[in-house]
Short mmCIF file of C-alpha atoms and ligand atoms in Angstrom, two decimals:
data_model
loop_
_atom_site.label_atom_id
_atom_site.label_comp_id
_atom_site.label_asym_id
_atom_site.label_seq_id
_atom_site.Cartn_x
_atom_site.Cartn_y
_atom_site.Cartn_z
CA UNK A 1 -175.90 5.36 123.86
CA UNK A 2 -178.78 3.22 125.32
CA UNK A 3 -178.71 1.96 128.66
CA UNK A 4 -181.00 -0.66 130.65
CA UNK A 5 -181.19 -1.03 134.17
CA UNK A 6 -182.78 -4.37 135.95
CA UNK A 7 -185.42 -4.94 133.09
CA UNK A 8 -187.88 -7.11 134.25
CA UNK A 9 -191.00 -8.26 132.04
CA UNK A 10 -193.74 -11.08 132.74
CA UNK A 11 -196.27 -12.34 130.08
CA UNK A 12 -198.85 -13.67 132.88
CA UNK A 13 -196.56 -16.08 134.77
CA UNK A 14 -194.17 -16.39 131.86
CA UNK A 15 -190.97 -14.88 133.01
CA UNK A 16 -189.87 -13.31 129.74
CA UNK A 17 -186.88 -10.64 130.84
CA UNK A 18 -185.35 -11.38 134.32
CA UNK A 19 -183.14 -8.63 135.49
CA UNK A 20 -181.74 -7.48 132.37
CA UNK A 21 -178.90 -4.83 132.58
CA UNK A 22 -176.77 -3.89 129.75
CA UNK A 23 -175.21 -0.83 128.08
CA UNK A 24 -175.63 -0.31 124.02
CA UNK A 25 -172.53 2.09 122.53
CA UNK A 26 -173.14 4.42 119.72
CA UNK A 27 -171.52 3.62 116.53
CA UNK A 28 -171.51 0.54 117.17
CA UNK A 29 -173.35 -2.39 116.06
CA UNK A 30 -174.50 -4.20 119.56
CA UNK A 31 -175.91 -7.51 118.86
CA UNK A 32 -178.27 -9.48 121.24
CA UNK A 33 -178.10 -13.00 120.35
CA UNK A 34 -180.03 -16.15 121.65
CA UNK A 35 -182.00 -19.20 120.89
CA UNK A 36 -185.33 -18.65 119.50
CA UNK A 37 -187.77 -18.01 122.34
CA UNK A 38 -185.06 -16.51 124.56
CA UNK A 39 -186.79 -13.11 124.75
CA UNK A 40 -184.75 -11.38 122.07
CA UNK A 41 -187.62 -9.89 120.27
CA UNK A 42 -189.40 -8.98 123.84
CA UNK A 43 -186.22 -7.15 124.73
CA UNK A 44 -185.98 -4.92 121.70
CA UNK A 45 -189.53 -4.11 121.71
CA UNK A 46 -189.42 -3.24 125.70
CA UNK A 47 -186.40 -1.01 124.96
CA UNK A 48 -188.34 1.06 121.90
CA UNK A 49 -191.17 1.17 124.56
CA UNK A 50 -193.88 -1.22 122.32
CA UNK A 51 -194.21 -3.39 125.28
CA UNK A 52 -194.25 -1.74 128.82
CA UNK A 53 -191.94 -3.31 131.19
CA UNK A 54 -193.22 -4.34 134.71
CA UNK A 55 -189.87 -2.68 136.43
CA UNK A 56 -186.64 -1.38 135.30
CA UNK A 57 -185.01 1.51 133.72
CA UNK A 58 -184.41 2.29 129.92
CA UNK A 59 -181.93 5.50 129.43
CA UNK A 60 -181.42 7.14 125.99
CA UNK A 61 -178.73 9.15 126.44
CA UNK A 62 -179.76 11.19 129.67
CA UNK A 63 -183.32 10.77 129.52
CA UNK A 64 -185.34 8.00 131.14
CA UNK A 65 -187.16 6.74 128.39
CA UNK A 66 -189.89 4.29 129.90
CA UNK A 67 -191.12 7.06 132.27
CA UNK A 68 -192.22 9.61 129.87
CA UNK A 69 -195.73 10.30 128.76
CA UNK A 70 -196.67 9.71 124.98
CA UNK A 71 -196.23 13.11 123.84
CA UNK A 72 -192.62 13.09 124.99
CA UNK A 73 -191.60 9.24 123.95
CA UNK A 74 -193.03 10.92 120.63
CA UNK A 75 -190.25 13.14 120.30
CA UNK A 76 -187.49 10.36 120.87
CA UNK A 77 -189.42 8.02 118.57
CA UNK A 78 -188.69 10.30 115.80
CA UNK A 79 -184.79 9.63 116.08
CA UNK A 80 -185.57 5.96 115.91
CA UNK A 81 -185.81 3.47 113.18
CA UNK A 82 -186.92 -0.02 113.42
CA UNK A 83 -186.76 -2.90 111.11
CA UNK A 84 -189.26 -5.77 112.29
CA UNK A 85 -188.79 -9.14 112.12
CA UNK A 86 -191.19 -9.82 109.41
CA UNK A 87 -190.40 -6.33 107.79
CA UNK A 88 -193.57 -4.69 108.56
CA UNK A 89 -193.80 -2.87 105.53
CA UNK A 90 -197.59 -1.41 104.71
CA UNK A 91 -199.15 -3.70 102.14
CA UNK A 92 -201.25 -0.60 100.86
CA UNK A 93 -198.51 1.52 100.14
CA UNK A 94 -195.55 0.99 97.33
CA UNK A 95 -192.02 1.11 98.14
CA UNK A 96 -191.58 4.85 97.52
CA UNK A 97 -194.67 5.44 99.57
CA UNK A 98 -193.48 3.26 102.36
CA UNK A 99 -190.19 5.20 102.63
CA UNK A 100 -191.81 8.44 102.31
CA UNK A 101 -194.59 7.79 104.78
CA UNK A 102 -191.96 8.77 107.79
CA UNK A 103 -190.98 12.01 106.24
CA UNK A 104 -195.00 12.68 105.47
CA UNK A 105 -195.91 12.32 108.74
CA UNK A 106 -192.87 14.17 110.59
CA UNK A 107 -191.71 16.46 108.23
CA UNK A 108 -192.60 19.67 106.40
CA UNK A 109 -190.26 18.99 103.00
CA UNK A 110 -191.64 19.49 99.68
CA UNK A 111 -192.31 16.70 97.49
CA UNK A 112 -189.56 16.80 95.40
CA UNK A 113 -187.08 16.98 98.55
CA UNK A 114 -189.23 14.13 100.02
CA UNK A 115 -188.64 12.18 96.59
CA UNK A 116 -184.89 12.80 96.89
CA UNK A 117 -184.47 11.73 99.92
CA UNK A 118 -186.32 8.34 99.26
CA UNK A 119 -184.02 7.72 96.14
CA UNK A 120 -181.26 8.25 98.36
CA UNK A 121 -182.10 5.63 100.60
CA UNK A 122 -183.21 3.35 98.19
CA UNK A 123 -179.55 3.70 96.55
CA UNK A 124 -178.14 3.41 99.90
CA UNK A 125 -179.69 -0.11 100.19
CA UNK A 126 -178.75 -0.82 96.71
CA UNK A 127 -182.71 -0.97 95.35
CA UNK A 128 -183.14 0.75 92.19
CA UNK A 129 -186.10 0.49 90.02
CA UNK A 130 -188.40 -0.86 92.36
CA UNK A 131 -190.15 2.87 93.63
CA UNK A 132 -193.10 1.84 92.32
CA UNK A 133 -193.40 -2.00 93.36
CA UNK A 134 -195.72 -3.20 96.14
CA UNK A 135 -194.39 -5.15 99.38
CA UNK A 136 -196.11 -8.26 97.83
CA UNK A 137 -194.25 -8.27 94.82
CA UNK A 138 -190.94 -8.11 96.75
CA UNK A 139 -188.71 -10.59 97.63
CA UNK A 140 -187.98 -11.44 101.37
CA UNK A 141 -184.45 -10.04 101.02
CA UNK A 142 -185.97 -7.05 98.89
CA UNK A 143 -188.22 -6.31 101.61
CA UNK A 144 -185.74 -6.09 104.35
CA UNK A 145 -183.48 -3.57 102.34
CA UNK A 146 -187.15 -1.83 101.67
CA UNK A 147 -187.43 -1.76 105.43
CA UNK A 148 -184.09 -0.63 106.27
CA UNK A 149 -184.37 2.25 103.87
CA UNK A 150 -187.90 3.51 105.65
CA UNK A 151 -185.86 2.74 109.08
CA UNK A 152 -183.06 5.30 107.98
CA UNK A 153 -185.49 7.90 105.94
CA UNK A 154 -185.58 10.23 109.08
CA UNK A 155 -181.77 10.03 109.83
CA UNK A 156 -182.08 8.10 113.08
CA UNK A 157 -179.85 8.40 115.77
CA UNK A 158 -181.06 4.91 116.94
CA UNK A 159 -181.56 1.92 114.86
CA UNK A 160 -183.23 -1.19 116.04
CA UNK A 161 -183.17 -4.85 113.87
CA UNK A 162 -184.96 -7.85 114.67
CA UNK A 163 -183.25 -10.68 113.06
CA UNK A 164 -182.48 -8.50 109.92
CA UNK A 165 -181.23 -11.73 107.84
CA UNK A 166 -183.64 -14.46 108.83
CA UNK A 167 -184.77 -16.25 105.99
CA UNK A 168 -182.13 -15.01 103.60
CA UNK A 169 -179.49 -16.74 101.60
CA UNK A 170 -176.03 -16.42 102.89
CA UNK A 171 -174.54 -13.81 100.31
CA UNK A 172 -177.66 -11.78 100.80
CA UNK A 173 -177.50 -12.12 104.59
CA UNK A 174 -173.80 -10.77 104.54
CA UNK A 175 -175.08 -8.02 102.46
CA UNK A 176 -177.62 -6.93 104.52
CA UNK A 177 -175.05 -7.27 108.01
CA UNK A 178 -172.35 -5.16 106.03
CA UNK A 179 -175.12 -2.74 105.11
CA UNK A 180 -176.08 -2.25 108.84
CA UNK A 181 -172.79 -1.89 110.30
CA UNK A 182 -171.46 0.74 107.48
CA UNK A 183 -174.62 2.96 107.89
CA UNK A 184 -174.02 2.92 111.77
CA UNK A 185 -170.41 3.79 111.37
CA UNK A 186 -171.27 6.67 108.95
CA UNK A 187 -173.96 8.01 110.78
CA UNK A 188 -172.77 7.28 114.18
CA UNK A 189 -175.92 5.49 115.25
CA UNK A 190 -176.29 3.38 118.34
CA UNK A 191 -177.64 0.17 116.55
CA UNK A 192 -178.90 -2.84 118.13
CA UNK A 193 -179.28 -6.18 116.13
CA UNK A 194 -181.25 -9.35 117.25
CA UNK A 195 -179.95 -12.15 115.52
CA UNK A 196 -179.50 -16.27 115.90
CA UNK A 197 -177.28 -16.20 112.98
CA UNK A 198 -173.42 -17.16 113.79
CA UNK A 199 -172.25 -15.41 110.62
CA UNK A 200 -173.65 -12.27 111.65
CA UNK A 201 -171.88 -12.87 115.11
CA UNK A 202 -168.61 -12.91 113.51
CA UNK A 203 -169.22 -10.70 110.56
CA UNK A 204 -170.33 -7.60 112.82
CA UNK A 205 -170.41 -8.40 116.69
CA UNK A 206 -168.70 -5.50 117.94
CA UNK A 207 -170.95 -5.73 121.29
CA UNK A 208 -172.48 -9.12 121.72
CA UNK A 209 -175.00 -10.27 124.50
CA UNK A 210 -176.08 -13.48 124.90
CA UNK A 211 -179.56 -14.29 126.28
CA UNK A 212 -180.40 -17.31 127.97
CA UNK A 213 -184.37 -17.88 129.12
CA UNK A 214 -184.57 -14.33 129.57
CA UNK A 215 -181.42 -13.56 131.67
CA UNK A 216 -178.29 -12.36 130.22
CA UNK A 217 -175.87 -15.37 130.16
CA UNK A 218 -172.83 -13.51 128.56
CA UNK A 219 -171.27 -10.34 127.25
CA UNK A 220 -168.18 -9.70 124.98
CA UNK A 221 -167.24 -9.32 121.18
CA UNK A 222 -166.61 -11.50 118.35
CA UNK A 223 -163.00 -12.65 119.13
CA UNK A 224 -164.27 -13.68 122.61
CA UNK A 225 -167.29 -15.49 121.72
CA UNK A 226 -165.28 -18.41 120.22
CA UNK A 227 -163.05 -19.04 123.02
CA UNK A 228 -165.44 -18.76 126.06
CA UNK A 229 -165.84 -21.62 128.39
CA UNK A 230 -169.76 -20.53 129.20
CA UNK A 231 -171.20 -24.11 128.30
CA UNK A 232 -174.18 -22.73 127.26
CA UNK A 233 -172.95 -19.95 124.96
CA UNK A 234 -170.75 -22.91 123.52
CA UNK A 235 -173.97 -25.26 122.96
CA UNK A 236 -175.45 -22.30 121.07
CA UNK A 237 -172.05 -21.23 119.35
CA UNK A 238 -171.19 -24.61 118.52
CA UNK A 239 -174.53 -25.84 117.64
CA UNK A 240 -174.05 -27.46 114.29
CA UNK A 241 -171.77 -30.34 113.07
CA UNK A 242 -169.76 -28.13 110.99
CA UNK A 243 -168.90 -25.79 114.02
CA UNK A 244 -168.39 -28.61 116.56
CA UNK A 245 -165.63 -30.07 113.89
CA UNK A 246 -163.93 -26.83 113.56
CA UNK A 247 -163.85 -26.43 117.26
CA UNK A 248 -161.94 -29.29 118.36
CA UNK A 249 -158.67 -28.02 116.91
CA UNK A 250 -159.24 -24.72 118.15
CA UNK A 251 -158.58 -26.23 121.53
CA UNK B 1 -218.57 -11.52 132.85
CA UNK B 2 -215.32 -9.74 134.03
CA UNK B 3 -213.88 -10.71 130.55
CA UNK B 4 -217.08 -9.12 129.03
CA UNK B 5 -216.28 -5.80 131.12
CA UNK B 6 -212.68 -5.80 130.29
CA UNK B 7 -213.50 -5.71 126.64
CA UNK B 8 -216.06 -3.16 127.28
CA UNK B 9 -213.45 -0.96 128.97
CA UNK B 10 -210.70 -1.69 126.15
CA UNK B 11 -213.48 -0.70 123.46
CA UNK B 12 -213.97 2.38 125.15
CA UNK B 13 -210.24 3.11 125.48
CA UNK B 14 -209.44 2.58 122.11
CA UNK B 15 -212.26 4.91 121.02
CA UNK B 16 -210.47 7.61 123.34
CA UNK B 17 -207.45 6.98 121.47
CA UNK B 18 -209.15 7.04 118.20
CA UNK B 19 -210.51 10.34 118.99
CA UNK B 20 -207.53 11.91 120.27
CA UNK B 21 -206.21 15.22 118.03
CA UNK B 22 -204.94 13.83 114.72
CA UNK B 23 -201.06 15.00 114.34
CA UNK B 24 -201.45 15.80 110.19
CA UNK B 25 -204.84 16.56 109.00
CA UNK B 26 -203.93 16.31 105.56
CA UNK B 27 -202.92 12.92 105.61
CA UNK B 28 -206.16 12.20 107.55
CA UNK B 29 -207.77 13.82 104.88
CA UNK B 30 -206.25 11.62 102.26
CA UNK B 31 -206.76 8.30 104.37
CA UNK B 32 -210.30 9.63 104.72
CA UNK B 33 -211.07 9.78 100.41
CA UNK B 34 -209.40 6.37 100.13
CA UNK B 35 -211.71 5.19 102.67
CA UNK B 36 -214.84 6.58 101.43
CA UNK B 37 -214.21 5.08 97.73
CA UNK B 38 -213.07 1.77 99.44
CA UNK B 39 -215.56 1.35 102.15
CA UNK B 40 -218.45 3.22 100.57
CA UNK B 41 -218.62 3.40 97.00
CA UNK B 42 -217.28 0.14 96.47
CA UNK B 43 -220.90 -1.41 98.47
CA UNK B 44 -223.02 0.64 96.01
CA UNK B 45 -223.05 -2.14 93.94
CA UNK B 46 -224.27 -4.95 96.85
CA UNK B 47 -226.77 -2.36 98.65
CA UNK B 48 -228.50 -1.84 94.84
CA UNK B 49 -228.66 -5.40 94.18
CA UNK B 50 -230.28 -6.25 97.62
CA UNK B 51 -232.25 -3.06 97.92
CA UNK B 52 -233.90 -3.82 94.33
CA UNK B 53 -234.83 -7.62 95.03
CA UNK B 54 -235.92 -6.59 98.57
CA UNK B 55 -238.45 -4.13 97.19
CA UNK B 56 -239.62 -6.35 94.35
CA UNK B 57 -240.19 -9.00 97.27
CA UNK B 58 -241.97 -6.46 99.77
CA UNK B 59 -244.23 -5.34 97.06
CA UNK B 60 -245.27 -8.92 95.68
CA UNK B 61 -246.01 -9.98 99.29
CA UNK B 62 -247.85 -7.02 100.04
CA UNK B 63 -249.93 -7.44 96.75
CA UNK B 64 -250.65 -11.36 97.84
CA UNK B 65 -251.53 -10.00 101.64
CA UNK B 66 -253.92 -7.75 100.85
CA UNK B 67 -255.85 -9.60 97.73
CA UNK B 68 -259.20 -8.29 99.14
CA UNK B 69 -261.44 -5.61 97.23
CA UNK B 70 -261.79 -3.83 99.88
CA UNK B 71 -258.35 -2.47 100.08
CA UNK B 72 -257.32 0.00 97.39
CA UNK B 73 -254.40 -1.22 95.33
CA UNK B 74 -252.43 1.98 95.73
CA UNK B 75 -251.95 0.76 99.35
CA UNK B 76 -249.52 -1.88 97.98
CA UNK B 77 -247.32 1.06 96.86
CA UNK B 78 -247.71 3.12 100.34
CA UNK B 79 -246.97 -0.28 102.00
CA UNK B 80 -243.73 -0.84 99.91
CA UNK B 81 -242.68 2.59 100.71
CA UNK B 82 -243.23 2.21 104.52
CA UNK B 83 -241.34 -1.05 104.80
CA UNK B 84 -238.67 0.16 102.94
CA UNK B 85 -237.78 3.42 104.74
CA UNK B 86 -238.53 2.22 107.87
CA UNK B 87 -236.98 -0.89 108.29
CA UNK B 88 -235.17 -2.69 104.92
CA UNK B 89 -232.95 0.19 103.68
CA UNK B 90 -231.61 0.82 107.04
CA UNK B 91 -231.66 -2.22 108.80
CA UNK B 92 -231.42 -4.89 106.32
CA UNK B 93 -228.32 -2.74 104.80
CA UNK B 94 -226.74 -2.30 107.88
CA UNK B 95 -226.57 -5.92 108.28
CA UNK B 96 -225.19 -6.67 104.58
CA UNK B 97 -222.69 -4.00 105.02
CA UNK B 98 -221.81 -5.68 108.57
CA UNK B 99 -220.80 -8.59 106.60
CA UNK B 100 -218.87 -6.71 103.95
CA UNK B 101 -217.16 -3.64 105.23
CA UNK B 102 -216.87 -5.23 109.10
CA UNK B 103 -215.22 -8.47 107.98
CA UNK B 104 -213.19 -6.20 105.79
CA UNK B 105 -212.06 -3.74 108.29
CA UNK B 106 -211.43 -6.27 111.00
CA UNK B 107 -209.03 -8.78 108.65
CA UNK B 108 -207.26 -5.54 107.42
CA UNK B 109 -206.53 -4.13 110.56
CA UNK B 110 -205.82 -7.76 111.97
CA UNK B 111 -203.38 -8.28 109.22
CA UNK B 112 -201.62 -5.15 110.21
CA UNK B 113 -201.44 -6.12 113.87
CA UNK B 114 -200.11 -9.60 113.28
CA UNK B 115 -197.62 -8.21 110.84
CA UNK B 116 -195.97 -5.74 113.32
CA UNK B 117 -197.77 -2.97 111.08
CA UNK B 118 -199.16 -1.59 113.77
CA UNK B 119 -195.99 -1.49 115.65
CA UNK B 120 -194.27 0.11 112.94
CA UNK B 121 -196.74 2.81 113.21
CA UNK B 122 -196.43 3.10 116.93
CA UNK B 123 -192.80 3.27 116.69
CA UNK B 124 -192.64 6.08 114.40
CA UNK B 125 -194.61 7.87 117.10
CA UNK B 126 -197.82 7.69 114.96
CA UNK B 127 -201.19 6.94 117.15
CA UNK B 128 -201.82 4.10 115.10
CA UNK B 129 -205.19 3.64 116.58
CA UNK B 130 -206.61 7.30 115.35
CA UNK B 131 -204.61 7.18 111.89
CA UNK B 132 -205.95 3.73 111.16
CA UNK B 133 -209.44 3.92 112.51
CA UNK B 134 -210.61 7.50 112.37
CA UNK B 135 -210.81 8.01 108.50
CA UNK B 136 -212.55 4.52 108.37
CA UNK B 137 -215.29 5.94 111.20
CA UNK B 138 -215.57 9.16 109.28
CA UNK B 139 -216.15 7.68 105.68
CA UNK B 140 -218.72 5.21 106.81
CA UNK B 141 -220.74 7.73 108.73
CA UNK B 142 -220.50 10.28 105.72
CA UNK B 143 -221.30 7.31 103.00
CA UNK B 144 -223.73 4.95 104.73
CA UNK B 145 -226.67 7.50 104.65
CA UNK B 146 -226.02 7.86 101.03
CA UNK B 147 -226.21 4.18 100.64
CA UNK B 148 -229.45 4.18 102.85
CA UNK B 149 -230.83 6.81 100.43
CA UNK B 150 -230.21 4.92 97.28
CA UNK B 151 -231.28 1.72 98.94
CA UNK B 152 -234.64 3.36 99.18
CA UNK B 153 -234.81 4.62 95.72
CA UNK B 154 -233.63 1.42 94.26
CA UNK B 155 -235.91 -0.80 96.34
CA UNK B 156 -239.01 1.38 95.29
CA UNK B 157 -237.75 1.06 91.91
CA UNK B 158 -237.69 -2.71 92.36
CA UNK B 159 -241.04 -2.49 93.88
CA UNK B 160 -242.62 -0.69 91.11
CA UNK B 161 -241.24 -2.93 88.25
CA UNK B 162 -242.02 -6.25 90.21
CA UNK B 163 -245.44 -4.78 90.66
CA UNK B 164 -246.22 -3.80 87.44
CA UNK B 165 -244.63 -6.56 85.36
CA UNK B 166 -246.65 -9.47 87.80
CA UNK B 167 -249.88 -7.10 87.23
CA UNK B 168 -250.65 -6.61 90.68
CA UNK B 169 -250.77 -3.22 90.46
CA UNK B 170 -250.99 -0.43 88.04
CA UNK B 171 -248.18 1.82 87.30
CA UNK B 172 -250.35 4.77 88.36
CA UNK B 173 -251.85 3.38 91.46
CA UNK B 174 -247.98 2.39 92.74
CA UNK B 175 -246.99 6.05 91.94
CA UNK B 176 -250.09 7.36 93.88
CA UNK B 177 -249.59 5.10 96.53
CA UNK B 178 -245.74 5.81 97.31
CA UNK B 179 -246.64 9.60 97.39
CA UNK B 180 -249.76 8.58 99.51
CA UNK B 181 -249.79 10.01 102.98
CA UNK B 182 -245.80 10.52 103.13
CA UNK B 183 -244.16 11.05 106.35
CA UNK B 184 -240.94 12.90 105.82
CA UNK B 185 -239.66 12.12 109.61
CA UNK B 186 -239.56 8.69 108.52
CA UNK B 187 -236.50 9.33 106.21
CA UNK B 188 -234.59 11.11 109.18
CA UNK B 189 -235.59 8.32 111.21
CA UNK B 190 -233.94 5.80 108.72
CA UNK B 191 -230.82 7.95 108.22
CA UNK B 192 -230.37 8.61 112.13
CA UNK B 193 -230.37 4.52 112.40
CA UNK B 194 -228.07 4.24 109.61
CA UNK B 195 -225.51 6.74 111.20
CA UNK B 196 -225.76 4.74 114.49
CA UNK B 197 -225.32 1.44 112.50
CA UNK B 198 -222.57 2.78 110.51
CA UNK B 199 -220.59 3.82 113.90
CA UNK B 200 -221.08 0.34 115.43
CA UNK B 201 -220.08 -1.72 112.37
CA UNK B 202 -216.79 0.30 111.98
CA UNK B 203 -215.87 0.82 115.87
CA UNK B 204 -216.77 -3.14 116.56
CA UNK B 205 -214.58 -4.39 113.69
CA UNK B 206 -211.96 -2.12 114.14
CA UNK B 207 -211.82 -2.91 117.92
CA UNK B 208 -211.45 -6.85 116.97
CA UNK B 209 -208.76 -6.09 114.32
CA UNK B 210 -206.94 -3.77 116.26
CA UNK B 211 -206.42 -6.09 119.51
CA UNK B 212 -206.02 -9.33 117.58
CA UNK B 213 -203.17 -11.41 119.21
CA UNK B 214 -201.38 -14.53 117.30
CA UNK B 215 -201.64 -15.20 113.44
CA UNK B 216 -203.62 -15.28 110.45
CA UNK B 217 -206.08 -17.73 111.86
CA UNK B 218 -206.93 -15.37 114.71
CA UNK B 219 -207.55 -12.49 112.17
CA UNK B 220 -209.80 -14.82 110.46
CA UNK B 221 -211.50 -15.17 113.92
CA UNK B 222 -211.62 -11.37 114.55
CA UNK B 223 -213.45 -11.08 111.55
CA UNK B 224 -216.10 -13.39 112.20
CA UNK B 225 -216.49 -11.51 115.82
CA UNK B 226 -216.58 -8.34 113.96
CA UNK B 227 -219.61 -9.75 111.66
CA UNK B 228 -221.57 -11.26 114.37
CA UNK B 229 -221.18 -8.79 117.39
CA UNK B 230 -222.09 -5.67 115.19
CA UNK B 231 -224.94 -7.51 113.72
CA UNK B 232 -226.12 -8.40 117.13
CA UNK B 233 -225.49 -4.89 118.21
CA UNK B 234 -227.40 -3.48 115.23
CA UNK B 235 -230.31 -5.77 115.67
CA UNK B 236 -230.41 -4.44 119.49
CA UNK B 237 -229.79 -0.62 118.78
CA UNK B 238 -232.34 -1.38 116.10
CA UNK B 239 -235.01 -1.94 119.03
CA UNK B 240 -233.76 0.95 121.12
CA UNK B 241 -233.54 3.22 118.26
CA UNK B 242 -237.19 2.86 117.17
CA UNK B 243 -238.68 3.19 120.49
CA UNK B 244 -236.77 6.48 121.10
CA UNK B 245 -237.50 7.42 117.63
CA UNK B 246 -241.16 6.43 117.11
CA UNK B 247 -242.76 6.39 119.87
N1 ATP C 1 -197.22 -11.06 122.97
C1 ATP C 1 -196.82 -11.84 123.81
N2 ATP C 1 -197.74 -12.23 124.72
C2 ATP C 1 -197.04 -13.48 125.39
N3 ATP C 1 -195.97 -13.83 125.27
C3 ATP C 1 -195.40 -13.61 124.65
C4 ATP C 1 -195.58 -12.27 123.70
N4 ATP C 1 -194.44 -12.23 122.98
C5 ATP C 1 -193.62 -13.11 123.44
N5 ATP C 1 -193.86 -13.76 124.04
C6 ATP C 1 -193.47 -14.85 124.78
O1 ATP C 1 -191.85 -14.35 125.11
C7 ATP C 1 -191.05 -15.10 125.07
C8 ATP C 1 -189.87 -14.92 124.33
O2 ATP C 1 -190.29 -14.59 122.84
P1 ATP C 1 -189.48 -13.72 121.87
O3 ATP C 1 -190.44 -13.15 120.69
O4 ATP C 1 -188.82 -12.58 122.74
O5 ATP C 1 -188.53 -14.54 121.51
P2 ATP C 1 -187.34 -14.16 120.37
O6 ATP C 1 -185.74 -14.36 121.10
O7 ATP C 1 -187.27 -13.20 119.54
O8 ATP C 1 -187.30 -15.75 119.35
P3 ATP C 1 -187.14 -15.85 117.88
O9 ATP C 1 -185.61 -15.64 117.98
O10 ATP C 1 -187.84 -16.96 117.48
O11 ATP C 1 -187.62 -14.56 117.52
C9 ATP C 1 -191.60 -16.69 124.64
O12 ATP C 1 -191.89 -17.45 125.56
C10 ATP C 1 -192.90 -15.92 124.15
O13 ATP C 1 -193.89 -17.29 123.91
MG1 MG C 2 -187.83 -12.67 117.65
#
């Protein structure tokens, strides 16, 4: 469980996170949704400690994460996997080396054990025969899958995904979503996913936080989201013409 | 001014992070080997070409400037040797390497920054500054002195070839000249300068790349800044070191 209390974050005089308090549950796919620029990435990076917050508390179980020093943070970091918005694979390493990287850094496994784990992770994301390709030789969807494989290579307790399916075609997007949900339930991970894709929301949204201009504007699940009377949320959910048409019969 | 001081402070904070204890020495060793080839060995070509022509030009110019029967011609060899060792091989090579290696480092690290690869490293609990920069610093500190020695040899070779084929000096005189009144300390001086320049190039360029904020445009800008700042610092330290080491 990850719990966030009264987070505040400023970039100069841009108030990006405004009093964010929310709890993300274990074994569930927790979604953070919101428009582009609403502060989703900043919130996620603040939770994992890549951004220093100005005030507030970030709890991982019963540990106050944002007050730990570098070495103490490192211990918890080993239990985190993160999928970045742009995949962030290491350009100079092959797919295999990318996934092996955290294993090299933090385990004393033999090379065979590492390769076994790498292949297991690649299988898990349905990527075979890509071991020796470089990131520049992969499609966007493949990169995302390699990035997921890298994120789960150390068997994380916490998984963070920043827009895992942006830029993918709908079938592939759904595949990635389903994969994240499956992994979350299978290994009982606390997963937080940033997205502005309504398909994902309806597909995997068990616990949804809607952020608008840096504040939490609505919380709920995928069934409630279609029947809310929050105007700002509805503008977001029923943004496109098709959704608007479908909405009227709902009412 | 305040901006300058902030930058200065950040530079030293980064260096502190770079030199903190590495977590897996073996991985650093592997990275260093890679950088030795990538930053060092791949610069052998350009350093050789430049040194060869530099040596040739120095010899010819010395020859034409001393066209006077009262100077013995072996002085051409001596002049060529001393200017190459004292100044050209260390400083000119360093300026060339600032262009090649400096922009390379800044754009590599800068790209890793804007594509969130550095965040990914930090996220895994890796000290990204140390992991990315330390192997580069070690590799250049080790390899640039070799490049300087190479540059001295190739430069003198270029001088010999140019001088003898242009007919301004005989081979015997040139070889006598380059051995005449040789001061070994000049080589030490040249190598000390090279080590300092190597550190300047690598650390300044890494600093520029590491703190890129934005996109590919900023990466380009950082790599230009890396070259400009390291070149200016090289010239500045050249004066300081010369005063310290030769006076
Ligand atoms: N490193 C930074 N420095 C300064 N401002 C930043 C930085 N990162 C983000 N911001 C600002 O924070 C705000 C929120 O950005 P953020 O990246 O969190 O949006 P987002 O919700 O993830 O959008 P998207 O869906 O497009 O990824 C924006 O106004 C942005 O300008
Ligand atoms: Mg974002």
